[in-house]
Coordinates of N, CA and C in Angstrom, one line a residue:
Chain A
X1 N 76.8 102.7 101.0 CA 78.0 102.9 101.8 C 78.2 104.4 102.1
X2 N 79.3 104.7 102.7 CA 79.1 106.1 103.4 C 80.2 106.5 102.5
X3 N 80.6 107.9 102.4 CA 81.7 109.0 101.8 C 82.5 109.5 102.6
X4 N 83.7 110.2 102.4 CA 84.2 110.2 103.2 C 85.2 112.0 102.3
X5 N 84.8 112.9 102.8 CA 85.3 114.2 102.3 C 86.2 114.9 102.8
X6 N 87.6 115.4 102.0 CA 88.2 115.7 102.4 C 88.5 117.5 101.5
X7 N 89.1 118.3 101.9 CA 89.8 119.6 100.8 C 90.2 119.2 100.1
X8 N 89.8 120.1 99.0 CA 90.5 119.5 98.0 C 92.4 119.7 98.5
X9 N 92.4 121.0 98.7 CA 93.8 121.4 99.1 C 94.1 122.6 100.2
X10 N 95.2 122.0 100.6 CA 95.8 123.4 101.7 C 97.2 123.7 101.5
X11 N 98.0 125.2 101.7 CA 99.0 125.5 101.9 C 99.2 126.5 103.1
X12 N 100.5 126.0 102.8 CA 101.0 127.0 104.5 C 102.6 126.8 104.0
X13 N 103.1 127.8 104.8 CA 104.5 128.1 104.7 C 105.4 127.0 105.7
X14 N 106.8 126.6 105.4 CA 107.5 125.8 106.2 C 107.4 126.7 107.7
X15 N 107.5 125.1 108.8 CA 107.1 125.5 110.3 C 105.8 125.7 110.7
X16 N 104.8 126.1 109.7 CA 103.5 126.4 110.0 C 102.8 124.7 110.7
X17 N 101.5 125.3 110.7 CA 100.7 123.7 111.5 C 99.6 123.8 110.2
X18 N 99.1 122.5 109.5 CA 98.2 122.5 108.9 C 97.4 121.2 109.0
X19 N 95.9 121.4 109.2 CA 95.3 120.2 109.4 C 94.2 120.0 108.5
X20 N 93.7 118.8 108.2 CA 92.8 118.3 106.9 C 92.2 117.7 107.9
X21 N 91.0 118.1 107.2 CA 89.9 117.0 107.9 C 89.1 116.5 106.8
X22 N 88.3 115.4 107.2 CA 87.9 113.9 106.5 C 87.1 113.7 107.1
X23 N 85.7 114.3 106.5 CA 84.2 113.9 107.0 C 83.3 113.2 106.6
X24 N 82.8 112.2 107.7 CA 82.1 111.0 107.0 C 80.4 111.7 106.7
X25 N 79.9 111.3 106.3 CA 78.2 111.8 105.5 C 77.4 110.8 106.6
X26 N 77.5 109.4 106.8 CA 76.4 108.7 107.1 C 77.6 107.8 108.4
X27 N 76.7 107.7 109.1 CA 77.8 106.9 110.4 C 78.2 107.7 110.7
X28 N 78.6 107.3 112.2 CA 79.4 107.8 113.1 C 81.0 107.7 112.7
X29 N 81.9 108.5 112.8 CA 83.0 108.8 112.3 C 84.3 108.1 113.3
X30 N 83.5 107.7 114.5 CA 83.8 107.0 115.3 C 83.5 105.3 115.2
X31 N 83.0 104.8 114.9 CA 82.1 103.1 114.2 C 83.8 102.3 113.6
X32 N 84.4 103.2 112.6 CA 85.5 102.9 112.3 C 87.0 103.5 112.5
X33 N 88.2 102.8 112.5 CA 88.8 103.2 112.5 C 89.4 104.1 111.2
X34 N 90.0 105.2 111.6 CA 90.7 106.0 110.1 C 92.1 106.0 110.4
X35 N 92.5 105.7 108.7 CA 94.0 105.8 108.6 C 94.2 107.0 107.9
X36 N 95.4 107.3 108.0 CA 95.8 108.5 107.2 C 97.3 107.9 106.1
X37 N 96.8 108.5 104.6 CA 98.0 108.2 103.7 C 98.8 108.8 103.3
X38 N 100.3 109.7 103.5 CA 100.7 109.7 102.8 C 100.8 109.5 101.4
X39 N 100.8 110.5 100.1 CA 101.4 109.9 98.7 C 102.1 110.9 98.1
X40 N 103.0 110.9 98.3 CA 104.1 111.9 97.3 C 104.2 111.6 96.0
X41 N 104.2 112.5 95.3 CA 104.6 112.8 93.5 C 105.4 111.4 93.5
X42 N 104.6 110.2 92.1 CA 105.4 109.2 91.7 C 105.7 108.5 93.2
X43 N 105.2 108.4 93.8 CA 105.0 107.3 94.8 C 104.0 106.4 95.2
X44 N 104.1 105.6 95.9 CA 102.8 104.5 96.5 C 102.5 105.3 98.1
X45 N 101.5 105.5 97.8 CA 100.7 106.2 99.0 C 101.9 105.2 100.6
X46 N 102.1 105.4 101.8 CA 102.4 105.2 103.2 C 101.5 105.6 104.3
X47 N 101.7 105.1 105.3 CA 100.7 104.7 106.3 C 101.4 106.1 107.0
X48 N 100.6 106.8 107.2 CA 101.2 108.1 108.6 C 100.3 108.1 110.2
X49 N 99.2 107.6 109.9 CA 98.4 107.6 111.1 C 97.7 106.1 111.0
X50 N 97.1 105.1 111.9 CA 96.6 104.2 111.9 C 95.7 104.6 112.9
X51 N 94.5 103.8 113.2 CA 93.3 103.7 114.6 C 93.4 105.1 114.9
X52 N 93.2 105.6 114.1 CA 92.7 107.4 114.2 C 93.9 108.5 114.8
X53 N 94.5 107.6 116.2 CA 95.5 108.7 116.0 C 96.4 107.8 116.1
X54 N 97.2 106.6 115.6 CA 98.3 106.4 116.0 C 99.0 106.4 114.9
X55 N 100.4 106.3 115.6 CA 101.7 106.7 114.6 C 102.3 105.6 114.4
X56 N 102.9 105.1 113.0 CA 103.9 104.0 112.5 C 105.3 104.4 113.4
X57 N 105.9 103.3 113.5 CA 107.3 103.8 114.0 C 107.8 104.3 112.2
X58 N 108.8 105.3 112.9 CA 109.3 105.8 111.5 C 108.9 107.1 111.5
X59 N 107.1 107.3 111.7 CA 106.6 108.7 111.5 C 106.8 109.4 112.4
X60 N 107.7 110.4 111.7 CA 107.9 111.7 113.3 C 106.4 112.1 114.1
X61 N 106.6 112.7 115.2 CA 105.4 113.0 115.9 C 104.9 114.4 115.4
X62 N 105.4 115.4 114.6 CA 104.7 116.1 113.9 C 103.5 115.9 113.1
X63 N 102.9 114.6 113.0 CA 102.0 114.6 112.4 C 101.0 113.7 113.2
X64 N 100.0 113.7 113.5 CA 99.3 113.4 114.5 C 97.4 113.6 114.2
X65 N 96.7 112.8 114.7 CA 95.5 112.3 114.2 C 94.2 112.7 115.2
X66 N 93.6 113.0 114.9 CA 92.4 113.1 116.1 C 91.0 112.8 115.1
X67 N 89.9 112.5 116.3 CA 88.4 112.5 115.6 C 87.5 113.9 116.2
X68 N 86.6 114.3 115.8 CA 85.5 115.4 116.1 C 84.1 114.9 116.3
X69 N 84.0 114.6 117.0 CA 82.1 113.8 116.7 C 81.2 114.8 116.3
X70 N 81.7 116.3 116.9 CA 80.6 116.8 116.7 C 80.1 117.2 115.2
X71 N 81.7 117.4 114.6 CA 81.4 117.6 113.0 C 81.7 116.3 112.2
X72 N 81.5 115.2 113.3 CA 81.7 113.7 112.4 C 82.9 113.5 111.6
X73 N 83.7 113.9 111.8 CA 85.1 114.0 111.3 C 86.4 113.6 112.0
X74 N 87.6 113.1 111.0 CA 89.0 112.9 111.6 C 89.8 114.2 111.2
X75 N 90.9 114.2 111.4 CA 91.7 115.4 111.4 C 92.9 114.6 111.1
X76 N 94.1 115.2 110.4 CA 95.5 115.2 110.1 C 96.0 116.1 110.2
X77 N 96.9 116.6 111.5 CA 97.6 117.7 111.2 C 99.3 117.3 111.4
X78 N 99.7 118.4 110.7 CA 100.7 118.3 110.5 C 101.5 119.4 110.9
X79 N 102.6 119.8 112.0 CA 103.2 121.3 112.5 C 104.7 120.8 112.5
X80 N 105.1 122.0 112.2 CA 106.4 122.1 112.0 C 106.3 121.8 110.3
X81 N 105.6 122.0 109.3 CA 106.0 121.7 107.9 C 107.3 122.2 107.8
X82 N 107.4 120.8 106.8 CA 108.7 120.4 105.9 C 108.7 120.6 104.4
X83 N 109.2 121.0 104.0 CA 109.2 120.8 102.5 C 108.6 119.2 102.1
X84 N 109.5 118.5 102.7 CA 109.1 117.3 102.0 C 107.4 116.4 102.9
X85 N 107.1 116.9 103.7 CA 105.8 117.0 103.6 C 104.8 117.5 102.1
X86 N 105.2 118.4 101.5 CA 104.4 117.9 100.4 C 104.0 116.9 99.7
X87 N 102.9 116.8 99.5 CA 102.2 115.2 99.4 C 100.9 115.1 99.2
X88 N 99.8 114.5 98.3 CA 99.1 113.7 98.7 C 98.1 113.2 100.0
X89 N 97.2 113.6 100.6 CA 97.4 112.8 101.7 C 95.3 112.4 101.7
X90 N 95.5 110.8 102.0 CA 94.2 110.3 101.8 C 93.5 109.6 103.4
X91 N 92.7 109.7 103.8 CA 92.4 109.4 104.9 C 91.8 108.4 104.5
X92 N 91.3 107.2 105.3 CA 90.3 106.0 104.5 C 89.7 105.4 106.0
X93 N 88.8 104.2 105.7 CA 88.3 104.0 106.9 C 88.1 102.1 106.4
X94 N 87.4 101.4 106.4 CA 87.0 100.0 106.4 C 85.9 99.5 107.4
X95 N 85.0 99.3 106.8 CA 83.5 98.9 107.6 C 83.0 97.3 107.7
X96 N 84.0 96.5 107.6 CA 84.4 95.4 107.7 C 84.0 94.5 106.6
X97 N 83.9 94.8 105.3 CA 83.9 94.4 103.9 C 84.3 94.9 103.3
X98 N 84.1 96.3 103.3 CA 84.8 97.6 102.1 C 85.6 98.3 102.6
X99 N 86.8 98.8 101.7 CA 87.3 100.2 102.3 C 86.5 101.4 101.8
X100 N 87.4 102.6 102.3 CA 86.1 103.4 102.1 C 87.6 105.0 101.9
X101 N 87.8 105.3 100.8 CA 89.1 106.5 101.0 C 88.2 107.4 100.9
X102 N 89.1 108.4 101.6 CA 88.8 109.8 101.1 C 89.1 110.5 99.8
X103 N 88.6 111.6 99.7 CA 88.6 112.4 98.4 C 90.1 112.9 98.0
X104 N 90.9 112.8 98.9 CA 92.4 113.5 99.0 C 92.6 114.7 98.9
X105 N 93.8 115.4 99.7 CA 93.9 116.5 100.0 C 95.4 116.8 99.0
X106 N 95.7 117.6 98.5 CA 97.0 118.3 98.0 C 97.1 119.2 99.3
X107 N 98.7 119.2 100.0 CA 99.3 119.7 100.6 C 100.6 120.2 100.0
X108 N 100.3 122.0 100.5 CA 101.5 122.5 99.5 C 102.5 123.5 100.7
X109 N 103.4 123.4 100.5 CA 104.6 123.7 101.0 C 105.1 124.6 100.4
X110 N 104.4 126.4 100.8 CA 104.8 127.7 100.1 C 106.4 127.9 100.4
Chain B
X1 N 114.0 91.3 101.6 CA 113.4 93.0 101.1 C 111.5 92.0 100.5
X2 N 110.8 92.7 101.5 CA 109.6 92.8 100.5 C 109.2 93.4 99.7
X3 N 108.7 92.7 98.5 CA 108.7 93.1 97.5 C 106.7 92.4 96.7
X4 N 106.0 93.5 96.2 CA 105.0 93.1 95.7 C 104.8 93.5 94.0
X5 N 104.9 92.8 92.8 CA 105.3 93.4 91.8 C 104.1 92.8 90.9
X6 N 103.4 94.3 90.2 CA 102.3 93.9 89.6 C 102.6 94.0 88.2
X7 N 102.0 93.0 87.5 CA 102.1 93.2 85.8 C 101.1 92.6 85.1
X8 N 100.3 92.9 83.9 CA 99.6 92.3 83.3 C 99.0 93.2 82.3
X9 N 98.9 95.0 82.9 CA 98.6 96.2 82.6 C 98.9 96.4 81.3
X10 N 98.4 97.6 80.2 CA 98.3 97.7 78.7 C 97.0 98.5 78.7
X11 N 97.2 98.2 77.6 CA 95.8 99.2 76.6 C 94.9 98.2 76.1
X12 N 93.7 98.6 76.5 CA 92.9 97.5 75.6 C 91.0 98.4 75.3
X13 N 90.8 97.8 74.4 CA 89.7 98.2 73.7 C 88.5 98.6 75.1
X14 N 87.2 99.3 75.1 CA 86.2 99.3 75.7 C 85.4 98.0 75.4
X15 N 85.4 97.2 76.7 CA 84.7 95.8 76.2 C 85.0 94.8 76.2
X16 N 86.7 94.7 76.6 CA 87.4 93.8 76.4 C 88.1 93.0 77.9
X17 N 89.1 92.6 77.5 CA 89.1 92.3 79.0 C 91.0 92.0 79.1
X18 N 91.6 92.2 80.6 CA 92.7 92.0 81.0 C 92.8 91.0 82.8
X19 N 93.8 90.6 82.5 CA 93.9 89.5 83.6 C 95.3 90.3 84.2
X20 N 94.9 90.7 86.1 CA 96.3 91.7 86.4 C 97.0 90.4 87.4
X21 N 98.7 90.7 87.3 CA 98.7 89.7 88.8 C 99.9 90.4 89.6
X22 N 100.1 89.8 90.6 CA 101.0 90.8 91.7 C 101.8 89.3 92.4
X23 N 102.9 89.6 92.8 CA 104.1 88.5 92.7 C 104.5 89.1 93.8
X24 N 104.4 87.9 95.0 CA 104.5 89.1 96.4 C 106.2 88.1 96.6
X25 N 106.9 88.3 97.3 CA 108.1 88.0 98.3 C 108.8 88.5 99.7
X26 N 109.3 88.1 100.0 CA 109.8 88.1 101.0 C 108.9 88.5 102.7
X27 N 108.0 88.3 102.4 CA 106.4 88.2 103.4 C 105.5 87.0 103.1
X28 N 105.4 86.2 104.7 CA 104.2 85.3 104.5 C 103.4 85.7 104.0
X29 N 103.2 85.4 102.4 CA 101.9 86.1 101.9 C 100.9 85.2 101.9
X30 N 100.8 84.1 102.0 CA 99.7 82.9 103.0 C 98.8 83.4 103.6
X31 N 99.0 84.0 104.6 CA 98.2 84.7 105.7 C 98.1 86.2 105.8
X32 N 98.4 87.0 104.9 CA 97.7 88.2 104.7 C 96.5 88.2 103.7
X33 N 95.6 89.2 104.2 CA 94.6 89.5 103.5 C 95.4 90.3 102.6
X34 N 94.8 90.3 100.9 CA 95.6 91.1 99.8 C 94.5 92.4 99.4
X35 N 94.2 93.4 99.1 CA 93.7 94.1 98.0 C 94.0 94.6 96.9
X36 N 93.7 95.1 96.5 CA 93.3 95.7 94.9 C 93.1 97.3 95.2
X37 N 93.8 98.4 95.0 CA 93.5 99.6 94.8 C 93.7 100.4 93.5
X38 N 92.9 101.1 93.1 CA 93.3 101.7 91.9 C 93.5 103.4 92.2
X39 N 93.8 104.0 91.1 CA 94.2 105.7 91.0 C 94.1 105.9 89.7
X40 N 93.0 106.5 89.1 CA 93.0 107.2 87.7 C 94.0 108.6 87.6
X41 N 94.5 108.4 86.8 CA 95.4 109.7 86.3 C 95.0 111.0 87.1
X42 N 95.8 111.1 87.7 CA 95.4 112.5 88.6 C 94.3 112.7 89.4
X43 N 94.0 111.6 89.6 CA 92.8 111.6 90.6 C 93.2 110.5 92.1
X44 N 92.1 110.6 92.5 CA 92.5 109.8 94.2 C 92.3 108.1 94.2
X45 N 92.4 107.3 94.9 CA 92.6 106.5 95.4 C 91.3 105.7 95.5
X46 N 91.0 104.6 94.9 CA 90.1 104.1 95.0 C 90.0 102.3 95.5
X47 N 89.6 102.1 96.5 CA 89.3 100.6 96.4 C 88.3 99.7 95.6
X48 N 89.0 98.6 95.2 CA 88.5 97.5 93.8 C 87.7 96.5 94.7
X49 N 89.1 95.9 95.5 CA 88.7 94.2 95.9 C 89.4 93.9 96.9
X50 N 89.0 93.3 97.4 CA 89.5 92.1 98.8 C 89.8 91.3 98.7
X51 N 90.6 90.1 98.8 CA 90.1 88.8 99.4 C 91.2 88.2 100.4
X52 N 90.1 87.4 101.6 CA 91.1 86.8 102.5 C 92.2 85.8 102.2
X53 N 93.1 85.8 103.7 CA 94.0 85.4 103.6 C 94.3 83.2 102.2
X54 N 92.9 83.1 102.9 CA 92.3 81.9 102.7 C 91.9 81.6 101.1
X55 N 91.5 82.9 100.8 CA 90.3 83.3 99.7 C 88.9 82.8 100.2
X56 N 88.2 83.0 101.2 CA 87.2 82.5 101.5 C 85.9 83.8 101.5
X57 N 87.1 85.1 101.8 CA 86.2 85.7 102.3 C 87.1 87.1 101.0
X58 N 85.7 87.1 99.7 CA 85.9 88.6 98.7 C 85.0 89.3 98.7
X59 N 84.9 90.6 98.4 CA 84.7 91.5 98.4 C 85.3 92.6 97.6
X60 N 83.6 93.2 96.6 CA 84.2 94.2 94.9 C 83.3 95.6 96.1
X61 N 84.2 96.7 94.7 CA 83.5 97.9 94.9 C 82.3 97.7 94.2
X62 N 81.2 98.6 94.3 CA 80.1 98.4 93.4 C 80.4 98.5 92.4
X63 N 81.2 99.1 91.5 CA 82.0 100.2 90.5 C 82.5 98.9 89.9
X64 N 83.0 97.9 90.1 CA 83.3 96.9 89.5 C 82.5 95.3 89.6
X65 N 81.8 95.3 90.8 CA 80.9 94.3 90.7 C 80.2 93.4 89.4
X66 N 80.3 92.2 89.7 CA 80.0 91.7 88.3 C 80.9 91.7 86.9
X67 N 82.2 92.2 87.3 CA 82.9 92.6 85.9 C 84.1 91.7 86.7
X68 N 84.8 92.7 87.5 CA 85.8 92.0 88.2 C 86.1 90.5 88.9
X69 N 87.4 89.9 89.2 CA 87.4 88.8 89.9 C 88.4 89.0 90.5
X70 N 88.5 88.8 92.0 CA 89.7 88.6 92.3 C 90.0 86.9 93.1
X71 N 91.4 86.7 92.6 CA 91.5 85.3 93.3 C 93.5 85.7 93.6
X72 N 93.2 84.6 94.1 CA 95.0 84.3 94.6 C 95.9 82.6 94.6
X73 N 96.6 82.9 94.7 CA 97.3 80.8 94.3 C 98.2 81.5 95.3
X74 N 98.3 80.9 96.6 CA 99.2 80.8 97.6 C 100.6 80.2 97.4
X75 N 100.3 78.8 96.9 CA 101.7 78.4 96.4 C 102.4 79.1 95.7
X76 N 101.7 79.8 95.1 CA 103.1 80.8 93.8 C 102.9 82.6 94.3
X77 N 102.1 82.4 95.6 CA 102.6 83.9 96.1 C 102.0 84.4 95.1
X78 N 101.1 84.7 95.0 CA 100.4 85.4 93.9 C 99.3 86.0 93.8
X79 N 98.3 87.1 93.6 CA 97.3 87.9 93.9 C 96.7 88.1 92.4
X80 N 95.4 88.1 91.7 CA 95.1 88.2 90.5 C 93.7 89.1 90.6
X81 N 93.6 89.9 89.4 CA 92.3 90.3 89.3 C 92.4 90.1 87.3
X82 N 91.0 89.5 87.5 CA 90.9 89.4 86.4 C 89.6 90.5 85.8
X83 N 89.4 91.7 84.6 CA 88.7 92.6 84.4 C 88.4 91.9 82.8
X84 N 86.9 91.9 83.1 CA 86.3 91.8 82.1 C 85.3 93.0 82.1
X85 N 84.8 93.2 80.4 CA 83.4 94.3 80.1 C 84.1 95.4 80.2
X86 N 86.0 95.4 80.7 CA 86.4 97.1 80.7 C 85.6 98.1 80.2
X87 N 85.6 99.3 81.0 CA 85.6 100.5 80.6 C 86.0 101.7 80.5
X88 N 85.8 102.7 80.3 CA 87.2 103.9 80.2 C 87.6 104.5 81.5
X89 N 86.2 104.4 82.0 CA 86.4 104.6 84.0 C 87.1 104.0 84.6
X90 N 87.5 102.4 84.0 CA 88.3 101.5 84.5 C 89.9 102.1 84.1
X91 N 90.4 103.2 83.5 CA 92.0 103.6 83.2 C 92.1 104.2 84.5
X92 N 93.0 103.6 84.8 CA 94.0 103.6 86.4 C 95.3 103.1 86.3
X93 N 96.3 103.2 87.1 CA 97.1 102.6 87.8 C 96.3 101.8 88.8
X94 N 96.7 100.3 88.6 CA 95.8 99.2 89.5 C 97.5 98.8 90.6
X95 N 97.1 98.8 91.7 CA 97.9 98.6 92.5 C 97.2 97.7 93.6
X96 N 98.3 96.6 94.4 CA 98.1 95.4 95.2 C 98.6 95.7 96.5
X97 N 97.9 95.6 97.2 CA 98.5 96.2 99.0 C 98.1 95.1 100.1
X98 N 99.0 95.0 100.8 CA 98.7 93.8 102.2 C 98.4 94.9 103.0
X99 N 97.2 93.7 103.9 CA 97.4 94.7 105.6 C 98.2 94.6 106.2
X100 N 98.3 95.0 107.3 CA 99.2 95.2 108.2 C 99.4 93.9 109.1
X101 N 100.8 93.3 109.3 CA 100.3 91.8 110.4 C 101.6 92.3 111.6
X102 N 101.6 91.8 112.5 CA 102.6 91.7 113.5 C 102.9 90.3 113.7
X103 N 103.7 90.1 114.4 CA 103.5 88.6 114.6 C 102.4 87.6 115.7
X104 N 101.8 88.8 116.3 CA 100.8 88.8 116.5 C 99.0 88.7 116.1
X105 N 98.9 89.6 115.8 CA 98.1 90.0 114.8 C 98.1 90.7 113.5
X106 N 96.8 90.9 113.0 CA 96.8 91.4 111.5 C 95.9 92.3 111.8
X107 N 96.2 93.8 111.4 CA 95.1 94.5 111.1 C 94.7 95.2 109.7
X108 N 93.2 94.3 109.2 CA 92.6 94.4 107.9 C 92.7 95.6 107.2
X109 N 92.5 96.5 108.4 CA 91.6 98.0 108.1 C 93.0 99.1 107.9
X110 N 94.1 98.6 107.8 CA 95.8 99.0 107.4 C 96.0 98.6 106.4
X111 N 96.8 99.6 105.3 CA 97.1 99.1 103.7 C 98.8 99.0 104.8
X112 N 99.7 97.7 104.1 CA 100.8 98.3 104.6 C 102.0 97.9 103.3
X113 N 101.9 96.6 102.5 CA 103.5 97.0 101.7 C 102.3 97.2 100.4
X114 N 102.7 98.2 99.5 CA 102.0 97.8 98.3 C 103.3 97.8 97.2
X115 N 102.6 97.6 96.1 CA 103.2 97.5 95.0 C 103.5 98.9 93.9
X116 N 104.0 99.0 92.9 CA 104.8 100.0 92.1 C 103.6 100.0 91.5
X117 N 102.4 99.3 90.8 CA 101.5 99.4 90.3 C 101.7 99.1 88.5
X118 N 100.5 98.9 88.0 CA 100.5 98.3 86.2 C 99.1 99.6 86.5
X119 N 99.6 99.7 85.0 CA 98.8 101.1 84.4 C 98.2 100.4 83.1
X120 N 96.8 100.8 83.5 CA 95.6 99.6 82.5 C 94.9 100.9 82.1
X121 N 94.6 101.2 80.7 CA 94.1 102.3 79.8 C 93.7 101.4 79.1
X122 N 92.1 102.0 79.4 CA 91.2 101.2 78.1 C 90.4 102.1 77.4
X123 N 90.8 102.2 76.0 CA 90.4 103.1 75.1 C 90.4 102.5 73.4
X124 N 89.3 103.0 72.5 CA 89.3 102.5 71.4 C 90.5 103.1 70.4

């Protein structure tokens, strides 16, 4: 099965734009769809992006999803940080038997 | 209010074995596909298990293949993994998540209510 890599971590100051990316090893990064998770301290991970870039109702449009083919990769960025944007955040994918998460990112809110 | 609540989690020996189960409500849980996710102590997110809405169609990580089982009893709304052969790589928070449905459709490849999770440490 394929892997799916993310930083370990990023910070940036409130208002800044920060984006993670989540790169697949084998396949095209496009084959499947990627979600993006949400997981704050003592919480259950939440859905922020679905089908690579779409947004849950609920999720402000500050946070927004794209793919890269050329570096086989999805992206999560996030502009305008919030404090409460700090979080956890796991990208994953599904190959129509397995899921497949990312390594997860620590996002820190200097 | 849906609600998915897992319990069965503890401490148990390397070798031994625990039966987890997840108590879904207020969601047709009939017709969602269920999983199995785990998170070891300060580490990331890992998928266990599948199975369909039906149970016709499961699916393990390799990581637990052969050890694991997962099943479900529709009538009592209910989602189970049973771990046998534990091991210490097996200490996680084991957590139960539906996909996503509309009343339309279901999409597999979406985690969407999960559960508060049971915390299974297996150590001598």
């Amino acid at each position: 099965n394929f892997m799916l890599t993310q930083p370990h971590s990023v910070s940036e100051s409130p208002g800044k734009t920060v984006t993670i990316s989540c790169t697949r090893n084998s396949g095209s990064i496009a084959a499947n769809y990627v979600q993006w998770y949400q997981q704050r301290p003592g919480s259950v991970p939440t859905t922020v992006i679905y089908e690579d870039n779409q947004r849950p109702s609920g999720v402000p449009d500050r946070f927004s999803g794209s793919l890269d083919s050329s570096s086989n990769s999805a992206s999560l960025t996030i502009s305008g940080l919030k404090t409460e944007d700090e979080a956890d955040y796991y990208c994953q994918c599904y190959d129509g038997s397995d899921h497949v998460f990312g390594t997860g990112t620590k996002v820190t809110v200097l | 209010e849906v609600q998915l609540v897992e319990s069965g989690g503890g401490l148990v020996k390397p070798g031994g074995s625990l039966r987890l189960s997840c108590a879904a409500s207020g969601f047709s849980f009939t017709t969602y596909t269920m999983t199995w996710v785990r998170q070891a102590p300060g580490k990331g997110l890992e998928w266990v298990s599948t199975i369909s809405s039906s149970g016709s169609y499961i699916f393990y990580a390799d990581s637990v293949k052969g050890r694991f089982t997962i099943s479900r009893d529709n009538a009592k709304k209910s989602l189970y993994l049973q771990m046998n052969s534990l091991r210490a790589e097996d200490t996680a928070m084991y957590y139960c998540a539906s996909e996503y449905c509309t009343a339309d459709s279901c999409l597999v490849w979406r985690f969407d209510y999960w559960g508060q999770g049971t915390l299974v440490t297996v150590s001598s």
